[in-house]
Coordinates of C-alpha atoms in Angstrom, one line a residue:
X242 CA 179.4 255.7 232.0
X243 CA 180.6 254.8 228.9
X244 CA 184.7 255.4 227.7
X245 CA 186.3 255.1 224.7
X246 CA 190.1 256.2 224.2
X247 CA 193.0 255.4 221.4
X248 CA 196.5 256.5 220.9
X249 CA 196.3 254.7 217.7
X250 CA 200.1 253.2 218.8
X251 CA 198.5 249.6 217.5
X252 CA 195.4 248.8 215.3
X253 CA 193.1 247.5 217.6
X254 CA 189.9 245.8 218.1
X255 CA 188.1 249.0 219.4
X256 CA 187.0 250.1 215.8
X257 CA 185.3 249.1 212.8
X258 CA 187.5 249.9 209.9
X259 CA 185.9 250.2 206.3
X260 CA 187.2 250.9 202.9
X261 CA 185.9 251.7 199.6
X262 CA 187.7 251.0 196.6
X263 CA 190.8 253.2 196.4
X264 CA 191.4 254.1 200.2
X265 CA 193.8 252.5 202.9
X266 CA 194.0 252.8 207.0
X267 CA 196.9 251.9 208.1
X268 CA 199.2 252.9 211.6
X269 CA 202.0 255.0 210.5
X270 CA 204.6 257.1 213.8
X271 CA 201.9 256.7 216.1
X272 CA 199.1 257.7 214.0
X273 CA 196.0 256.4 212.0
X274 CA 196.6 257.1 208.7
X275 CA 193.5 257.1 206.7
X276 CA 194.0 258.2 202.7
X277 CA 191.7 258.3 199.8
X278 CA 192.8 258.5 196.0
X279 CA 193.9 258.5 193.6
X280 CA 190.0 258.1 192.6
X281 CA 188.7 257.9 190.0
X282 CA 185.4 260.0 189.8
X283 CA 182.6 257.6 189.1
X284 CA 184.2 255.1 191.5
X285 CA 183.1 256.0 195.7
X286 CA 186.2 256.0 197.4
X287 CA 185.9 256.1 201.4
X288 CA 189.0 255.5 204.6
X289 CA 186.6 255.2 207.6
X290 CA 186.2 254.0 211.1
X291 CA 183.6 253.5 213.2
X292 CA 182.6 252.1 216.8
X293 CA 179.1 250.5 215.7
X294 CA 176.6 249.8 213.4
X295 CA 173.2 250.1 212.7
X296 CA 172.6 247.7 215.7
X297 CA 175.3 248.6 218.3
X298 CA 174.6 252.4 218.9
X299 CA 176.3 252.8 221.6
X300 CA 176.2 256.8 222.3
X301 CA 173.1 258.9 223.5
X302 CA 174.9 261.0 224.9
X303 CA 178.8 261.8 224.5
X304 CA 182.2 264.1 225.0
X305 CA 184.7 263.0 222.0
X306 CA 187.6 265.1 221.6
X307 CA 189.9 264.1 218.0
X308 CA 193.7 264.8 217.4
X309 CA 193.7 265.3 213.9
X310 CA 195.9 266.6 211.1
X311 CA 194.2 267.0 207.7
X312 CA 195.4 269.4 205.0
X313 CA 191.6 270.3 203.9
X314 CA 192.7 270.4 200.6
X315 CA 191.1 267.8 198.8
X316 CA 188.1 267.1 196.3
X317 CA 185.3 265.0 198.6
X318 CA 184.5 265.0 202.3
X319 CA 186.2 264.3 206.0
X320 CA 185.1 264.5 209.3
X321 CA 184.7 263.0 213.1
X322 CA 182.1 263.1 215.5
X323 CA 179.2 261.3 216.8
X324 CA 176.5 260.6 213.7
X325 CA 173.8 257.8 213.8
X326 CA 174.5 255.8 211.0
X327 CA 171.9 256.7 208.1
X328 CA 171.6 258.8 205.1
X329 CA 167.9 259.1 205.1
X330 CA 167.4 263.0 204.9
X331 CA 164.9 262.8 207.5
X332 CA 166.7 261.0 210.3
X333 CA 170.0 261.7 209.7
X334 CA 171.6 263.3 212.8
X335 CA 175.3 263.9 212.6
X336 CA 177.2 266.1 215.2
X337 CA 180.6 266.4 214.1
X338 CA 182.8 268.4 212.5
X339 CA 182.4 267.9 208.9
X340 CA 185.0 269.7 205.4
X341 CA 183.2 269.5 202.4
X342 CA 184.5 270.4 199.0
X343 CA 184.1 270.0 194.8
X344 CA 184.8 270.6 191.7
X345 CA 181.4 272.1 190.6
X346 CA 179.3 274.8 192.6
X347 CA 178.0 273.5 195.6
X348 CA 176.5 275.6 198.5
X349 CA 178.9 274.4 201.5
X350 CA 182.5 274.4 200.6
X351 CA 184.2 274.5 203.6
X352 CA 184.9 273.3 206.9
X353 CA 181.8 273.4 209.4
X354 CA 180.4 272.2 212.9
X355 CA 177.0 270.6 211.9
X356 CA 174.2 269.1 214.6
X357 CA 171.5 267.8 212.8
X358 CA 170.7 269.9 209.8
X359 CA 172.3 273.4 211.8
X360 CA 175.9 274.4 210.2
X361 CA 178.5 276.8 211.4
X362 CA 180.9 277.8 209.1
X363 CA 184.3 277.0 210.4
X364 CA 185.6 278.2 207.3
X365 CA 185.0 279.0 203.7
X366 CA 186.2 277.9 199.9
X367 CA 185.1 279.8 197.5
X368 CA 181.4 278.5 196.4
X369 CA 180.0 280.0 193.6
X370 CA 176.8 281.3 196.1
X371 CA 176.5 284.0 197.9
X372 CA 177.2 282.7 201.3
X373 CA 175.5 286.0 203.7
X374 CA 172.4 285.6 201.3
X375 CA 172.4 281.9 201.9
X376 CA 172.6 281.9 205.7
X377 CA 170.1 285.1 206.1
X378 CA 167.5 282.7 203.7
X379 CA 168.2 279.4 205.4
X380 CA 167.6 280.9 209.1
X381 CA 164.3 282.1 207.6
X382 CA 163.0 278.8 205.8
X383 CA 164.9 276.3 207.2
X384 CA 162.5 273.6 205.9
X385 CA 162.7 274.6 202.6
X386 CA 166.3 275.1 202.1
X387 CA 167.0 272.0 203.6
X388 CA 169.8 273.4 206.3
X389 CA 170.2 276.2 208.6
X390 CA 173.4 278.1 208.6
X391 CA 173.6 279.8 211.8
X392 CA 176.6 282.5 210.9
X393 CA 177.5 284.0 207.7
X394 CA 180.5 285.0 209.3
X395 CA 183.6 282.0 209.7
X396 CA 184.5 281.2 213.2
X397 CA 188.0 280.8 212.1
X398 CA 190.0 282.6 209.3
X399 CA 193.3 281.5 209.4
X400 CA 193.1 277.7 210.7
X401 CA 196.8 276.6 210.2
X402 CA 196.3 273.4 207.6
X403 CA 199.6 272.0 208.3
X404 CA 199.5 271.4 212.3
X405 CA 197.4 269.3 214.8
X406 CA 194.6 270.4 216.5
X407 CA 192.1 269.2 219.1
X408 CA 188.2 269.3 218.2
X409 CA 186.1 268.4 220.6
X410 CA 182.1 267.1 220.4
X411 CA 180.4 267.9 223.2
X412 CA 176.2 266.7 223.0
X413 CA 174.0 266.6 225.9
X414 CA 170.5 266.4 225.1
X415 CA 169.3 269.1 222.4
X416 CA 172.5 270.6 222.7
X417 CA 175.6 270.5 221.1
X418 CA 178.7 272.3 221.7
X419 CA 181.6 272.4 219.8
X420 CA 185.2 273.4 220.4
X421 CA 189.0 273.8 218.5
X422 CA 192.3 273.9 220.6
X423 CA 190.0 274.4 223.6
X424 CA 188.0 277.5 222.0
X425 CA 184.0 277.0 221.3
X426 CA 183.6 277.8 217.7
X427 CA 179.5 276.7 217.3
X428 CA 176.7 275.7 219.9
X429 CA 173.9 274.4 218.7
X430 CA 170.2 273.6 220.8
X431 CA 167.9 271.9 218.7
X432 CA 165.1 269.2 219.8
X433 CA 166.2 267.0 216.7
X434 CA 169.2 265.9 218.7
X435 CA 167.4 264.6 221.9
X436 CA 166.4 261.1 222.8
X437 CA 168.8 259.5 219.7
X438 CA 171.8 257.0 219.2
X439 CA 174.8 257.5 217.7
X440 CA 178.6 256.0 216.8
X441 CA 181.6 257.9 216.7
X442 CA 183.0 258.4 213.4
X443 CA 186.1 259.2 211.2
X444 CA 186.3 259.4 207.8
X445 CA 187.7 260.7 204.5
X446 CA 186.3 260.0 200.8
X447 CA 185.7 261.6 197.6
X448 CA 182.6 262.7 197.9
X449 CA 180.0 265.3 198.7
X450 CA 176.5 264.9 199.6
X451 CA 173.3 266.2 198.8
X452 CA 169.5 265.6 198.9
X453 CA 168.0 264.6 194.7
X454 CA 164.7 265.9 194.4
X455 CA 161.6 263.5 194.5
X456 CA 164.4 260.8 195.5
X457 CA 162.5 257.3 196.1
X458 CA 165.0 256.4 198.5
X459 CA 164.8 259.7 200.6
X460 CA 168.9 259.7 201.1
X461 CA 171.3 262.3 200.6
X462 CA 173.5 261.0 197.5
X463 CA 177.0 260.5 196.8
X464 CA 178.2 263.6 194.2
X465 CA 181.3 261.8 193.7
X466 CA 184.8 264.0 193.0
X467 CA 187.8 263.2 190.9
X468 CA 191.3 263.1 193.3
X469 CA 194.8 262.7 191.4
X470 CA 196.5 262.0 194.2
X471 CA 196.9 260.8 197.4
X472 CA 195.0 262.5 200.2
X473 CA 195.1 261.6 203.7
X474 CA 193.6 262.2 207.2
X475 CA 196.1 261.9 210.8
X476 CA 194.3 261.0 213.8
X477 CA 196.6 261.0 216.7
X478 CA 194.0 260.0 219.3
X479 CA 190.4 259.5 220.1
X480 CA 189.1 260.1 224.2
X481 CA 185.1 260.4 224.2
X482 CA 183.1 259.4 227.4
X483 CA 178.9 259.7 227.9
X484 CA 177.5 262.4 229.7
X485 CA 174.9 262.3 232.4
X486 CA 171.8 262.7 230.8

């Protein structure tokens, strides 16, 4: 049985901490303090932490639960959960929660439970697409959309941005299970998820990610946002254990 749990009271030796050009992690009253900006737009800016790498997966099976305060208000990405460590469109499996949000039209603006290429819409910023339309085409050609939105309809309206709240990550198997303040907002079963390895994962940047066409790299690029201030992620604590498979 594997454990894993921070109060974030010190900066320990349990995590890898990265950053990326114009983004800081540092313990502030008893909480990680991870901020991004003020970014430039052509520069990647990225707070994150992480407990492996490519070669110390540790997770094939997990419960993670996340204190976190984060205003979702921000040009770029954020998110927590367990995620194996690539960005090669075909093997990429996160399962976390993930907010998304840009400048310029793009599809998922929002906050969302994803599991491998499924999203639930936590809730929505306005996109530019017609999100029912979207969802209705996606569960019907998944492969050639690229995603599978599995509600049109937000789980949550009126998430208060300015307040803690507890997410947990619960993936067993081909099944993932998602939960805020103790309510299930998204389950997902979905064969992609079996038999992998993962890392648990925090992060905030200034980006948003999608596949390029013909790519040679196969990877779901950086679409990199301008931020004119300061934006920051709280994580209060971490707890995540394994499951029995």
């Amino acid at each position: 049985m594997h454990k894993l749990y921070d109060d974030f009271k010190v900066k320990n030796e349990l995590w890898n901490y990265r950053t990326e050009n114009f983004a800081s992690i540092e313990v502030d009253d008893e909480n990680l303090k991870m901020c991004v900006g003020p970014s430039e737009a052509l520069y990647y800016s990225d707070a994150e932490i992480s407990d492996g790498g490519f070669e110390t997966l540790k997770w094939d099976s997990g419960k993670a639960e996340f204190k976190v305060k984060l205003s979702f208000d921000h040009f770029g990405s954020a998110g927590f959960g367990f995620w194996n460590y690539s960005m090669v469109t075909d093997i990429s499996m996160p399962i976390w929660f993930i907010y998304l949000n840009s400048r310029g039209k793009y599809p998922l603006k929002g906050f969302f439970a994803q599991a491998g290429r499924n999203f639930c819409p936590i809730f929505l910023n306005e996109s530019g697409f017609n999100f029912s339309v979207m969802s209705f085409i996606s569960r019907l050609f998944p492969s050639q959309i690229g995603v599978k939105i599995l509600s049109s309809k937000p789980a949550i309206r009126d998430l208060n941005k300015s307040s803690y709240h507890l997410y947990r990550v619960e993936w067993k198997g081909n099944l993932a299970r998602f939960y805020i303040d103790n309510l299930e907002s998204c389950s997902v079963q979905d064969s992609f998820l079996e038999g992998k390895k993962a890392r648990l994962d925090v992060w905030i940047d200034n980006s948003v990610f999608m596949p390029v066409k013909n790519d040679p790299g196969k990877v779901y690029r950086h679409a990199t946002q301008e931020l004119r201030e300061k934006h920051c992620l709280n994580l209060k604590s971490v707890d995540a254990e394994s499951l029995e498979l």
